[in-house]
Coordinates of C-alpha atoms in Angstrom, one line a residue:
Chain A
M16 CA 5.0 7.8 -4.2
G17 CA 5.8 7.5 -8.0
V18 CA 6.1 5.3 -11.3
V19 CA 10.3 5.3 -10.0
V20 CA 9.3 5.1 -6.7
F21 CA 7.2 2.0 -6.6
S22 CA 9.4 1.5 -9.4
S23 CA 12.7 0.9 -7.6
H24 CA 10.7 0.1 -4.6
S25 CA 10.1 -3.3 -5.9
L26 CA 13.4 -4.0 -7.3
R27 CA 14.0 -4.6 -2.5
S28 CA 10.4 -5.6 -2.8
P29 CA 8.0 -3.3 -0.6
F30 CA 5.0 -5.4 -2.1
S31 CA 6.1 -8.2 -1.1
T32 CA 7.5 -10.4 2.3
S33 CA 10.3 -11.5 1.2
P34 CA 13.6 -9.9 -0.4
L35 CA 12.3 -10.2 -4.0
S36 CA 11.5 -13.2 -4.8
L37 CA 13.4 -14.2 -8.7
S38 CA 14.1 -18.0 -8.3
P39 CA 17.6 -18.7 -8.0
L40 CA 16.9 -21.6 -10.1
R41 CA 15.8 -19.2 -13.2
P42 CA 18.1 -19.3 -15.7
P43 CA 18.5 -15.8 -17.3
L44 CA 15.4 -15.1 -19.0
P45 CA 15.4 -13.2 -22.6
P46 CA 13.7 -9.9 -23.7
S47 CA 10.8 -11.0 -24.6
K48 CA 10.8 -8.1 -27.6
P49 CA 14.3 -7.5 -29.1
P50 CA 15.7 -4.2 -27.2
Q51 CA 15.3 -1.2 -29.3
I52 CA 18.2 0.4 -27.9
S53 CA 21.8 0.2 -28.3
F54 CA 23.8 0.0 -25.3
S55 CA 26.2 2.5 -24.6
T56 CA 29.0 1.5 -21.6
S57 CA 29.4 6.2 -22.3
S58 CA 28.2 8.7 -20.8
P59 CA 24.6 9.1 -22.1
Q60 CA 25.2 13.1 -22.4
M61 CA 27.0 11.6 -25.7
D62 CA 25.0 8.8 -27.1
P63 CA 23.8 9.8 -30.1
Q64 CA 21.1 8.2 -30.5
I65 CA 19.1 10.2 -26.8
G66 CA 17.9 13.0 -28.6
G67 CA 14.3 11.0 -28.4
S68 CA 13.9 10.3 -25.1
S69 CA 10.3 11.4 -25.2
K70 CA 9.9 9.3 -28.4
R71 CA 12.4 6.6 -26.5
F72 CA 10.5 6.4 -22.9
M73 CA 6.9 5.4 -25.3
D74 CA 8.5 2.4 -26.8
F75 CA 7.9 0.6 -23.6
P76 CA 10.7 -1.8 -24.7
Y77 CA 10.7 -5.8 -23.7
V78 CA 7.1 -6.2 -22.3
S79 CA 5.1 -7.5 -24.5
A80 CA 3.2 -6.2 -26.9
P81 CA -0.4 -6.2 -25.0
H82 CA 1.8 -3.6 -21.5
R83 CA 3.2 -2.6 -24.2
D84 CA 0.1 -1.4 -26.0
L85 CA -1.5 -0.1 -22.3
M86 CA 1.3 1.7 -21.6
V87 CA 1.2 3.9 -24.7
E88 CA -1.9 4.5 -24.2
L89 CA -2.8 5.3 -20.6
V90 CA 0.7 7.9 -21.4
S91 CA -1.2 9.5 -24.1
T92 CA -4.6 9.1 -23.1
M93 CA -3.5 10.4 -19.2
E94 CA -1.5 14.0 -21.4
S95 CA -4.3 14.5 -24.8
R96 CA -6.1 14.8 -21.7
L97 CA -3.9 17.0 -18.9
E98 CA -1.8 18.6 -21.8
S99 CA -3.1 22.6 -21.0
S100 CA -1.8 21.9 -17.4
L101 CA 1.4 20.3 -18.6
L102 CA 5.1 21.7 -18.6
P103 CA 7.2 19.6 -21.1
C104 CA 9.7 17.2 -20.2
T105 CA 12.4 19.7 -19.0
L106 CA 14.7 16.9 -17.6
P107 CA 18.1 16.4 -18.7
Q108 CA 18.8 13.5 -21.7
D109 CA 20.8 11.2 -19.5
V110 CA 18.4 11.7 -16.8
Q111 CA 15.1 10.8 -19.1
Y112 CA 17.2 7.6 -20.3
Y113 CA 20.0 5.9 -18.1
H114 CA 22.4 3.0 -17.5
N115 CA 23.8 1.5 -15.6
H116 CA 28.1 1.2 -16.5
T117 CA 27.5 -2.5 -18.0
G118 CA 24.7 -2.1 -19.7
T119 CA 22.3 -5.2 -17.8
A120 CA 19.9 -1.9 -16.3
H121 CA 18.7 1.0 -17.9
A122 CA 15.5 3.4 -17.4
C123 CA 13.8 6.3 -19.3
L124 CA 12.1 8.5 -17.1
H125 CA 9.8 11.3 -17.6
I126 CA 8.7 13.8 -16.1
R127 CA 5.6 16.9 -16.7
S128 CA 5.4 19.5 -13.6
G129 CA 2.2 20.9 -13.7
L130 CA 2.1 25.1 -14.2
K131 CA 1.7 27.4 -11.9
P132 CA -1.4 27.3 -10.1
S133 CA -3.3 23.9 -11.7
L134 CA -4.0 20.9 -10.2
I135 CA -0.8 19.0 -11.5
D136 CA 1.8 18.9 -8.8
F137 CA 3.5 16.8 -12.2
M138 CA 3.0 13.3 -13.8
L139 CA 5.2 10.4 -14.0
G140 CA 6.0 8.0 -16.1
S141 CA 9.1 5.4 -16.4
W142 CA 10.0 1.7 -17.3
L143 CA 13.4 -0.1 -17.3
H144 CA 15.0 -2.7 -17.4
C145 CA 17.2 -5.1 -15.6
E146 CA 18.8 -7.9 -16.5
L147 CA 19.2 -9.5 -13.2
P148 CA 21.7 -13.0 -11.6
A149 CA 17.9 -14.7 -12.1
G150 CA 16.4 -13.6 -15.2
A151 CA 14.8 -9.9 -16.5
L152 CA 12.8 -7.9 -14.1
N153 CA 10.7 -4.6 -16.2
I154 CA 9.3 -2.4 -14.2
T155 CA 6.6 -0.2 -16.0
S156 CA 4.7 3.0 -14.5
L157 CA 2.9 6.4 -14.6
S158 CA 1.3 8.2 -11.5
T159 CA 0.6 11.4 -11.3
Y160 CA 0.1 13.7 -8.2
L161 CA -1.9 17.3 -7.7
S162 CA -1.4 19.9 -6.3
P163 CA -2.5 21.4 -3.3
L164 CA -5.4 23.3 -5.4
T165 CA -7.2 20.0 -4.7
D166 CA -7.2 17.5 -2.0
A167 CA -8.5 14.6 -4.4
P168 CA -6.7 11.8 -5.0
N169 CA -2.7 10.6 -7.3
F170 CA -3.5 8.5 -9.7
L171 CA -0.4 5.6 -10.0
M172 CA -0.2 2.4 -12.0
E173 CA 2.8 -0.4 -11.7
L174 CA 3.3 -3.3 -13.6
I175 CA 6.3 -5.7 -12.2
Q176 CA 7.2 -7.9 -14.1
S177 CA 9.7 -10.3 -13.2
S178 CA 9.0 -13.7 -15.8
P179 CA 6.8 -12.9 -18.7
T180 CA 4.6 -15.8 -16.4
S181 CA 5.2 -13.8 -13.3
L182 CA 3.2 -9.6 -13.4
V183 CA 2.4 -8.0 -9.8
F184 CA -0.1 -5.6 -10.5
I185 CA -0.6 -2.4 -8.6
L186 CA -3.4 0.5 -9.4
D187 CA -4.6 3.3 -7.4
L188 CA -6.0 6.6 -6.0
P189 CA -4.0 7.4 -3.0
P190 CA -6.1 9.3 -1.0
R191 CA -4.6 12.4 0.4
K192 CA -6.3 12.8 3.3
D193 CA -6.6 10.7 7.1
L194 CA -10.2 8.3 5.3
V195 CA -10.4 7.7 9.4
L196 CA -11.5 10.9 10.3
H197 CA -12.9 12.5 7.3
P198 CA -15.8 9.7 5.6
D199 CA -17.2 11.7 3.5
Y200 CA -13.4 11.5 1.6
L201 CA -14.0 8.0 1.4
Q202 CA -17.7 8.2 0.1
T203 CA -16.7 10.4 -2.7
F204 CA -13.4 8.9 -4.1
Y205 CA -13.8 5.3 -3.1
E206 CA -17.8 4.0 -2.6
A207 CA -19.6 6.6 -4.9
T208 CA -17.6 5.7 -7.9
Q209 CA -17.3 1.9 -7.2
L210 CA -14.0 1.4 -7.3
N211 CA -14.1 -1.6 -5.1
R212 CA -15.7 -3.3 -8.1
H213 CA -12.6 -3.6 -10.3
R214 CA -10.4 -5.7 -7.1
Q215 CA -13.4 -8.3 -7.2
L216 CA -12.9 -9.0 -10.6
L217 CA -10.2 -9.9 -10.3
E218 CA -10.6 -12.1 -7.9
K219 CA -12.2 -13.7 -9.9
I220 CA -9.9 -14.9 -11.9
P221 CA -7.8 -18.6 -10.7
E222 CA -4.5 -16.4 -11.6
V223 CA -4.4 -13.5 -9.1
R224 CA -3.2 -14.0 -5.2
P225 CA -2.7 -10.8 -3.4
Y226 CA 0.5 -9.5 -2.8
S227 CA 1.1 -7.7 -0.5
S228 CA 4.3 -4.6 0.4
S229 CA 7.2 -5.7 2.7
S230 CA 7.2 -1.6 3.5
L231 CA 4.5 -0.8 5.9
Y232 CA 5.2 2.6 5.3
I233 CA 3.6 1.5 1.5
R234 CA 0.7 -0.5 2.6
F235 CA -0.7 2.3 4.7
L236 CA -1.0 5.4 1.8
V237 CA -2.7 2.8 -0.4
S238 CA -6.5 3.5 -0.1
P239 CA -8.5 0.5 1.1
T240 CA -10.0 -0.2 -2.8
A241 CA -6.2 -0.1 -4.2
I242 CA -4.9 -3.4 -6.0
L243 CA -1.8 -4.8 -5.2
V244 CA -2.2 -8.9 -7.5
R245 CA 0.4 -10.7 -7.9
I246 CA -0.3 -13.1 -11.2
E247 CA 1.2 -16.0 -12.0
T248 CA 0.2 -18.2 -15.6
G249 CA 1.0 -21.0 -16.6
G250 CA 2.4 -19.4 -19.8
T251 CA 3.3 -16.5 -21.9
E252 CA 0.1 -16.9 -23.8
R253 CA -2.3 -16.8 -20.4
M254 CA 0.0 -13.4 -19.2
E255 CA -0.9 -11.8 -22.5
E256 CA -4.9 -12.8 -22.2
I257 CA -5.1 -11.4 -18.1
V258 CA -3.3 -8.1 -19.6
R259 CA -5.1 -7.5 -22.7
H260 CA -8.8 -8.0 -21.0
H261 CA -8.1 -7.7 -17.6
V262 CA -5.5 -5.9 -17.0
S263 CA -6.1 -3.3 -19.5
S264 CA -9.4 -2.7 -18.4
I265 CA -9.1 -2.1 -15.2
A266 CA -6.3 0.1 -16.0
K267 CA -8.8 2.8 -17.9
E268 CA -11.0 2.0 -16.4
V269 CA -9.2 3.9 -13.5
L270 CA -7.8 5.7 -14.6
G271 CA -10.7 7.8 -16.9
T272 CA -12.6 7.7 -13.0
W273 CA -9.3 9.7 -11.5
L274 CA -10.2 11.8 -15.0
D275 CA -13.5 12.8 -14.0
W276 CA -13.0 12.6 -10.5
C277 CA -9.9 13.2 -8.9
A278 CA -8.6 15.6 -11.6
C279 CA -11.4 17.8 -12.7
G280 CA -11.7 21.1 -10.3
E281 CA -10.5 22.6 -7.3
R282 CA -11.6 21.0 -4.5
D283 CA -13.9 23.8 -1.6
M284 CA -11.3 23.8 0.7
G285 CA -9.9 26.8 3.8
E286 CA -6.5 27.4 4.5
A287 CA -5.3 25.7 7.1
D288 CA -7.1 22.0 4.7
R289 CA -4.7 23.4 1.9
D290 CA -1.4 23.8 4.8
Y291 CA -2.8 20.3 5.7
V292 CA -3.2 18.7 2.6
A293 CA 1.1 20.6 0.7
K294 CA 2.3 19.1 4.6
R295 CA 0.9 15.1 3.6
D296 CA 2.1 15.0 0.3
R297 CA 6.0 16.7 1.0
M298 CA 6.1 13.8 3.4
I299 CA 5.2 10.8 1.0
K300 CA 7.9 12.1 -1.0
Q301 CA 10.5 13.2 1.5
K302 CA 8.6 9.3 2.3
T303 CA 9.8 7.8 -0.4
I304 CA 13.4 8.7 -2.1
E305 CA 14.5 7.6 1.6
I306 CA 12.5 4.1 1.9
D307 CA 13.5 3.4 -1.4
L308 CA 15.4 5.2 -4.5
G309 CA 17.4 6.6 -1.7
S310 CA 18.7 2.6 -1.0
S311 CA 17.8 0.7 -4.6
L312 CA 19.2 3.2 -7.5
P313 CA 22.4 3.0 -6.5
R314 CA 22.9 -0.9 -6.6
L315 CA 21.5 -0.9 -9.3
F316 CA 22.9 1.7 -12.1
G317 CA 25.6 2.6 -9.7
E318 CA 26.3 6.2 -7.1
E319 CA 27.0 8.1 -9.4
V320 CA 23.5 7.7 -11.9
A321 CA 21.6 8.1 -9.0
A322 CA 23.0 10.5 -7.8
R323 CA 22.4 12.6 -11.5
V324 CA 18.3 11.2 -11.2
L325 CA 18.1 11.7 -7.4
A326 CA 18.7 15.0 -8.6
A327 CA 16.9 15.2 -10.7
I328 CA 13.5 13.9 -8.9
Q329 CA 14.1 15.8 -5.8
E330 CA 14.3 19.3 -8.0
V331 CA 10.0 18.0 -9.4
F332 CA 8.9 16.5 -5.4
N333 CA 10.4 19.9 -3.8
Chain B
M3 CA -14.4 -0.4 15.9
G4 CA -14.2 -3.1 19.7
V5 CA -15.9 -6.4 19.7
V6 CA -19.9 -5.3 19.9
V7 CA -18.6 -3.3 17.0
F8 CA -16.8 -5.6 15.0
S9 CA -19.2 -8.7 16.3
S10 CA -22.2 -6.8 14.6
H11 CA -20.4 -5.9 11.8
S12 CA -20.3 -8.8 10.3
L13 CA -23.8 -9.8 10.4
R14 CA -24.1 -8.0 7.6
S15 CA -20.3 -8.8 6.8
P16 CA -17.9 -5.3 6.2
F17 CA -14.7 -8.2 6.0
S18 CA -16.5 -10.3 2.8
T19 CA -16.9 -8.8 0.1
S20 CA -20.5 -10.5 0.1
P21 CA -23.7 -10.3 3.2
L22 CA -22.5 -12.7 5.5
S23 CA -22.0 -16.2 3.6
L24 CA -23.4 -19.0 5.5
S25 CA -24.4 -22.0 3.1
P26 CA -28.0 -21.2 2.7
L27 CA -27.2 -25.7 1.8
R28 CA -25.6 -26.1 5.9
P29 CA -27.8 -27.0 7.9
P30 CA -28.4 -25.6 11.0
L31 CA -25.5 -27.3 13.6
P32 CA -25.3 -27.7 17.0
P33 CA -23.5 -25.6 19.7
S34 CA -20.4 -27.5 19.0
K35 CA -21.3 -27.0 23.5
P36 CA -24.3 -27.9 25.5
P37 CA -25.3 -24.0 26.5
Q38 CA -24.8 -22.9 29.7
I39 CA -27.8 -20.4 29.7
S40 CA -31.2 -21.2 30.2
F41 CA -32.8 -18.4 27.5
S42 CA -36.3 -16.9 28.8
T43 CA -38.9 -15.1 25.8
S44 CA -39.8 -12.9 28.9
S45 CA -37.8 -9.7 30.0
P46 CA -34.1 -10.0 31.0
Q47 CA -34.2 -7.9 34.1
M48 CA -36.4 -11.0 35.2
D49 CA -34.4 -13.5 34.4
P50 CA -33.4 -15.6 38.1
Q51 CA -29.9 -16.3 36.2
I52 CA -29.0 -13.1 35.5
G53 CA -27.3 -11.6 39.0
G54 CA -23.4 -13.7 37.6
S55 CA -23.5 -11.4 34.2
S56 CA -19.7 -11.0 35.3
K57 CA -19.5 -14.8 35.2
R58 CA -22.0 -15.7 32.3
F59 CA -19.7 -13.3 30.1
M60 CA -16.7 -15.7 30.9
D61 CA -17.9 -18.6 30.1
F62 CA -17.9 -17.9 26.3
P63 CA -20.1 -20.9 25.4
Y64 CA -20.8 -22.7 22.3
V65 CA -16.6 -22.7 20.9
S66 CA -14.6 -24.2 20.6
A67 CA -12.6 -25.6 24.2
P68 CA -9.3 -24.3 22.5
H69 CA -11.0 -20.7 21.1
R70 CA -13.4 -20.3 25.2
D71 CA -9.6 -21.4 26.9
L72 CA -8.5 -17.9 24.1
M73 CA -11.3 -16.3 25.6
V74 CA -10.9 -16.2 29.1
E75 CA -7.1 -15.9 28.9
L76 CA -6.5 -12.9 26.8
V77 CA -9.8 -10.9 29.7
S78 CA -7.8 -12.4 32.8
T79 CA -4.8 -11.5 31.2
M80 CA -6.4 -7.7 30.3
E81 CA -8.0 -6.8 33.6
S82 CA -5.6 -8.6 35.1
R83 CA -2.3 -5.9 34.2
L84 CA -5.1 -3.1 33.6
E85 CA -7.3 -3.4 36.5
S86 CA -6.3 0.2 38.9
S87 CA -7.3 1.2 35.5
L88 CA -11.0 -0.1 36.1
L89 CA -13.9 1.1 37.0
P90 CA -16.0 -2.4 37.3
C91 CA -19.0 -3.3 33.7
T92 CA -22.1 -0.6 35.1
L93 CA -24.6 -2.1 31.9
P94 CA -27.7 -2.9 33.2
Q95 CA -28.5 -6.8 33.8
D96 CA -30.5 -6.5 30.4
V97 CA -27.0 -5.1 28.4
Q98 CA -24.7 -7.6 29.9
Y99 CA -27.1 -10.4 28.9
Y100 CA -29.2 -9.6 26.0
H101 CA -31.5 -12.0 23.4
N102 CA -33.9 -12.1 21.1
H103 CA -37.4 -13.2 21.8
T104 CA -37.9 -16.3 20.1
G105 CA -34.3 -16.9 22.1
T106 CA -32.9 -17.7 18.9
A107 CA -30.0 -15.6 19.4
H108 CA -28.0 -14.1 22.0
A109 CA -24.4 -12.1 23.8
C110 CA -23.0 -10.9 26.4
L111 CA -21.3 -7.7 26.8
H112 CA -19.1 -6.3 29.8
I113 CA -17.8 -3.3 29.1
R114 CA -15.6 -1.6 31.6
S115 CA -15.0 1.7 31.3
G116 CA -11.4 3.6 32.7
L117 CA -10.8 5.7 35.3
K118 CA -10.6 9.4 34.3
P119 CA -7.5 10.5 34.0
S120 CA -6.4 6.3 32.8
L121 CA -5.3 5.8 30.0
I122 CA -8.1 3.6 30.1
D123 CA -11.1 5.3 27.7
F124 CA -12.8 1.9 28.0
M125 CA -12.1 -2.3 27.9
L126 CA -14.8 -4.3 26.0
G127 CA -15.3 -7.7 25.7
S128 CA -18.5 -9.4 23.4
W129 CA -19.9 -13.2 22.4
L130 CA -22.8 -13.9 20.7
H131 CA -24.7 -17.0 19.4
C132 CA -27.7 -16.7 16.7
E133 CA -28.4 -19.6 15.4
L134 CA -29.7 -18.4 11.4
P135 CA -31.0 -20.3 8.8
A136 CA -27.6 -22.2 7.5
G137 CA -26.3 -22.8 10.9
A138 CA -24.9 -21.7 14.0
L139 CA -23.0 -18.1 14.0
N140 CA -20.2 -17.4 16.9
I141 CA -18.4 -14.6 17.2
T142 CA -16.8 -13.0 20.3
S143 CA -14.3 -10.7 21.0
L144 CA -12.2 -8.4 23.2
S145 CA -11.3 -4.5 22.6
T146 CA -9.5 -1.7 24.1
Y147 CA -9.6 2.1 23.7
L148 CA -7.2 3.5 25.2
S149 CA -8.1 7.7 26.2
P150 CA -6.9 10.9 24.8
L151 CA -3.9 10.8 26.9
T152 CA -2.3 8.7 24.7
D153 CA -2.2 8.0 21.5
A154 CA -0.9 4.7 21.7
P155 CA -2.7 2.2 19.5
N156 CA -5.8 0.6 20.9
F157 CA -6.5 -3.0 21.0
L158 CA -9.2 -5.3 19.0
M159 CA -9.4 -9.0 18.5
E160 CA -12.6 -10.9 17.0
L161 CA -13.3 -14.6 16.1
I162 CA -16.4 -14.8 14.5
Q163 CA -16.9 -18.8 13.8
S164 CA -19.2 -19.7 10.9
S165 CA -18.7 -23.0 11.2
P166 CA -17.3 -25.5 13.1
T167 CA -14.7 -25.0 10.3
S168 CA -14.1 -22.2 9.1
L169 CA -13.4 -19.4 11.7
V170 CA -12.3 -15.8 10.5
F171 CA -9.6 -14.0 13.0
I172 CA -9.1 -10.5 13.1
L173 CA -6.3 -8.9 15.6
D174 CA -5.0 -5.8 15.6
L175 CA -3.6 -2.5 17.7
P176 CA -6.0 -0.3 15.9
P177 CA -3.5 2.8 15.1
R178 CA -4.9 7.1 16.6
K179 CA -2.6 8.6 14.3
D180 CA -2.8 8.7 10.5
L181 CA 1.1 6.6 10.2
V182 CA 1.9 8.8 6.1
L183 CA 1.7 11.7 7.8
H184 CA 3.4 10.1 11.4
P185 CA 6.2 8.0 10.4
D186 CA 8.0 8.3 13.6
Y187 CA 4.5 6.3 14.8
L188 CA 4.9 3.3 12.1
Q189 CA 8.4 2.8 13.6
T190 CA 7.1 3.1 17.2
F191 CA 4.2 0.8 17.5
Y192 CA 4.9 -1.8 14.0
E193 CA 8.1 -1.9 12.8
A194 CA 10.3 -1.8 16.0
T195 CA 7.7 -3.9 17.5
Q196 CA 7.7 -6.6 14.6
L197 CA 4.1 -7.2 14.7
N198 CA 4.4 -7.9 11.0
R199 CA 6.3 -11.3 11.4
H200 CA 2.9 -12.8 13.3
R201 CA 0.7 -12.5 9.8
Q202 CA 3.7 -14.1 8.0
L203 CA 3.9 -16.7 10.2
L204 CA 0.0 -17.1 9.8
E205 CA 0.7 -17.1 6.4
K206 CA 2.2 -19.8 5.8
I207 CA -0.7 -22.6 6.8
P208 CA -2.1 -24.0 4.8
E209 CA -5.7 -22.9 5.6
V210 CA -5.7 -19.6 5.6
R211 CA -6.9 -16.8 3.7
P212 CA -6.8 -13.7 4.0
Y213 CA -10.1 -11.2 4.7
S214 CA -10.8 -8.2 3.3
S215 CA -13.8 -6.7 4.2
S216 CA -16.5 -5.3 2.3
S217 CA -16.6 -2.2 4.9
L218 CA -13.9 0.5 3.2
Y219 CA -14.0 2.4 6.1
I220 CA -13.0 -0.9 8.6
R221 CA -10.4 -2.0 5.4
F222 CA -8.6 1.8 6.3
L223 CA -9.3 2.3 10.2
V224 CA -6.7 -1.0 10.5
S225 CA -3.0 -0.8 10.4
P226 CA -0.3 -2.3 7.8
T227 CA 0.1 -5.3 10.7
A228 CA -3.3 -6.2 10.8
I229 CA -4.1 -9.7 10.4
L230 CA -7.1 -10.6 8.6
V231 CA -7.8 -14.1 7.8
R232 CA -10.3 -16.7 7.3
I233 CA -9.4 -20.3 8.0
E234 CA -11.2 -22.7 6.4
T235 CA -10.3 -26.6 8.0
G236 CA -11.4 -30.2 5.9
G237 CA -11.9 -31.0 9.5
T238 CA -13.0 -29.3 13.4
E239 CA -9.9 -31.4 15.0
R240 CA -8.1 -29.5 13.0
M241 CA -9.4 -25.9 13.4
E242 CA -9.4 -26.3 16.8
E243 CA -5.7 -28.0 16.6
I244 CA -4.7 -24.1 14.4
V245 CA -6.6 -22.2 17.6
R246 CA -5.1 -23.8 20.4
H247 CA -0.7 -23.8 18.4
H248 CA -1.1 -20.7 16.2
V249 CA -4.2 -18.6 16.9
S250 CA -3.6 -19.0 20.3
S251 CA -0.1 -17.8 20.6
I252 CA -0.5 -15.3 18.4
A253 CA -3.5 -13.6 20.5
K254 CA -2.0 -13.8 23.4
E255 CA 1.6 -12.4 22.0
V256 CA 0.1 -9.4 20.4
L257 CA -2.0 -8.5 23.1
G258 CA 1.5 -8.4 25.5
T259 CA 2.7 -6.3 23.2
W260 CA 0.1 -3.9 23.5
L261 CA -0.3 -4.0 27.0
D262 CA 3.2 -3.2 27.2
W263 CA 4.2 -1.0 24.2
C264 CA 0.4 0.7 23.9
A265 CA -1.5 0.4 27.7
C266 CA 2.7 1.6 29.9
G267 CA 2.3 5.1 30.1
E268 CA 1.4 8.2 29.2
R269 CA 2.7 10.4 25.6
D270 CA 4.9 13.2 25.5
M271 CA 2.0 15.5 23.4
G272 CA 0.9 18.5 23.5
E273 CA -1.8 20.1 23.2
A274 CA -3.5 20.0 19.8
D275 CA -2.7 16.2 19.8
R276 CA -4.5 14.9 22.4
D277 CA -7.3 17.3 20.7
Y278 CA -6.3 15.4 17.3
V279 CA -6.1 11.8 18.7
A280 CA -9.6 12.6 20.2
K281 CA -11.3 13.9 17.5
R282 CA -10.3 10.5 15.9
D283 CA -11.8 8.8 17.9
R284 CA -14.5 9.7 18.3
M285 CA -15.1 9.5 14.4
I286 CA -14.6 5.4 14.5
K287 CA -16.9 5.4 17.4
Q288 CA -19.7 8.0 15.6
K289 CA -18.9 5.3 12.4
T290 CA -18.8 2.1 14.5
I291 CA -22.3 3.2 15.4
E292 CA -24.0 4.5 12.5
I293 CA -22.3 1.7 10.2
D294 CA -22.6 -1.1 11.9
L295 CA -24.3 -1.5 14.6
G296 CA -27.4 -0.2 13.9
S297 CA -28.6 -2.1 11.3
S298 CA -27.4 -4.9 12.5
L299 CA -28.3 -5.2 15.6
P300 CA -31.8 -4.4 15.4
R301 CA -31.9 -7.5 13.0
L302 CA -31.1 -9.4 14.8
F303 CA -32.6 -8.7 18.2
G304 CA -35.8 -6.4 17.1
E305 CA -36.2 -3.0 17.4
E306 CA -36.7 -2.8 21.4
V307 CA -33.6 -5.3 22.5
A308 CA -31.2 -3.1 19.8
A309 CA -32.4 -0.2 21.6
R310 CA -31.4 -0.5 25.6
V311 CA -28.2 -2.4 24.0
L312 CA -27.2 0.5 22.0
A313 CA -27.8 3.4 23.9
A314 CA -26.3 1.8 26.6
I315 CA -22.8 1.5 24.2
Q316 CA -23.0 4.8 22.7
E317 CA -23.2 6.0 27.3
V318 CA -19.9 4.3 27.3
F319 CA -18.8 6.2 24.3
N320 CA -19.5 9.2 25.1

């Protein structure tokens, strides 16, 4: 699970009960903001604009201002709080930014591995823009996996915008232990942190509906306080208002909770505990590639680009 | 988790986000059928009608005909298919049927332990009727826990009727392993059995809404194909129609799946696997008592009755 994972997952709609429901009747949508990237069908390695990949990642083009502001703030907060544990992003330039041959799908990927030993396994941010027959799809996401030095939950956020008036909002601290067998873990990270109140707040907004992944594995991966909602508004202004006033404040608060409660220190774990957590983490990463990226990336970006990006992600995952 | 568990849980509303939301404005509701039980405030042991407790359990009084028919059919199917593995119900008479001193709350409990060794730990059925200030509450339920000779999922069904036009329907095969770590288990019991289609069918009925437990532990206990819905209709006829045509057929089909796929034979498990499953099963039973029955039973039935019923359940759980 992670940014790219959920993003690409979403392309096959693991969070909905039917194939990605971009209405075939909807005309192609213009980007909500003029693209800041020039499309090139030449090899990305040769793209003269590739130099500032990290800046390009932080551009979060195409999405609305409140959406972009939120992503920039979350990534900045995450990086500044975890800076001492993070290595620089060392992905190849043509993985930090990649696109398909026709320039209809392009994406930025930003992965920073954690120093060893540290609590951080890696931090992963991404954005993706696809012009699909039914309209433009924009996905932005941020997630951080912790290392087996702690069993505390990971962080995961993803915003999937299939039109300016339709947004799927996924926010969770996915558990790294079986909560049924470890009710103390549930108490520490989910009950004491009152994470459920965010979900309850969102449920009061009339435009918000529950959102269910079509992947049973993904459904079980998230915590019982996970936010998985679809927001459908009558107009773009109302969507921007909801993102600015509700989505943003909840996302920032949950990130704050995660930084304070989960990413803050080692946990008292025995050797067997660490082995168990490491094994579970490995399984999640493996399933993520298997269920998700391995099928959706080739479809959107072609075999060659997908193979390159997958290989780079696999390297971080291992 | 189990019949009584979910029943009593529901009294503190583990499946909703607020205390049991029986509107304080709603007048007390008459039973939907004249009670077939005479209430006595004398000791239940002395109740001359107590003899036929098993028959009394199968009466499922107060609920609508389609609701009662469904419960009778499910219990009969379960008992006839598992008969060779089930011991008779040996609960004390005053636990098989119990009530509070004022006769406003009464319940039947039917537990049959599994033969040892067999795949069955125990089967538990119950009904409960409470006259609350806001109206009558009727809960009927059926669950079967399997033994550590298999790691296959348990069976759980509960119908919580807080008025003739409001019904919470809970149906699941709760997993007995961590699905994140065991995707093959997810594949065998949830994907190959296509359990998700029942949930998808129900979602198409306009009166059906998702239902969320207020207990995070319960939320995590269920499978990703769990049916947790609230049905609210404009009238009793429509409710009976939904129960007859949708709830009943889904419940019978899921029970059939469970009998064929889960209760059908030992699974290839090592010693460590059996220990793990036994430990997880114990934790679920312990949490069930702790979160749920230990607080709700005394409130509804008084300390003395609650202590008696809890002691009998504990004995089966251990």
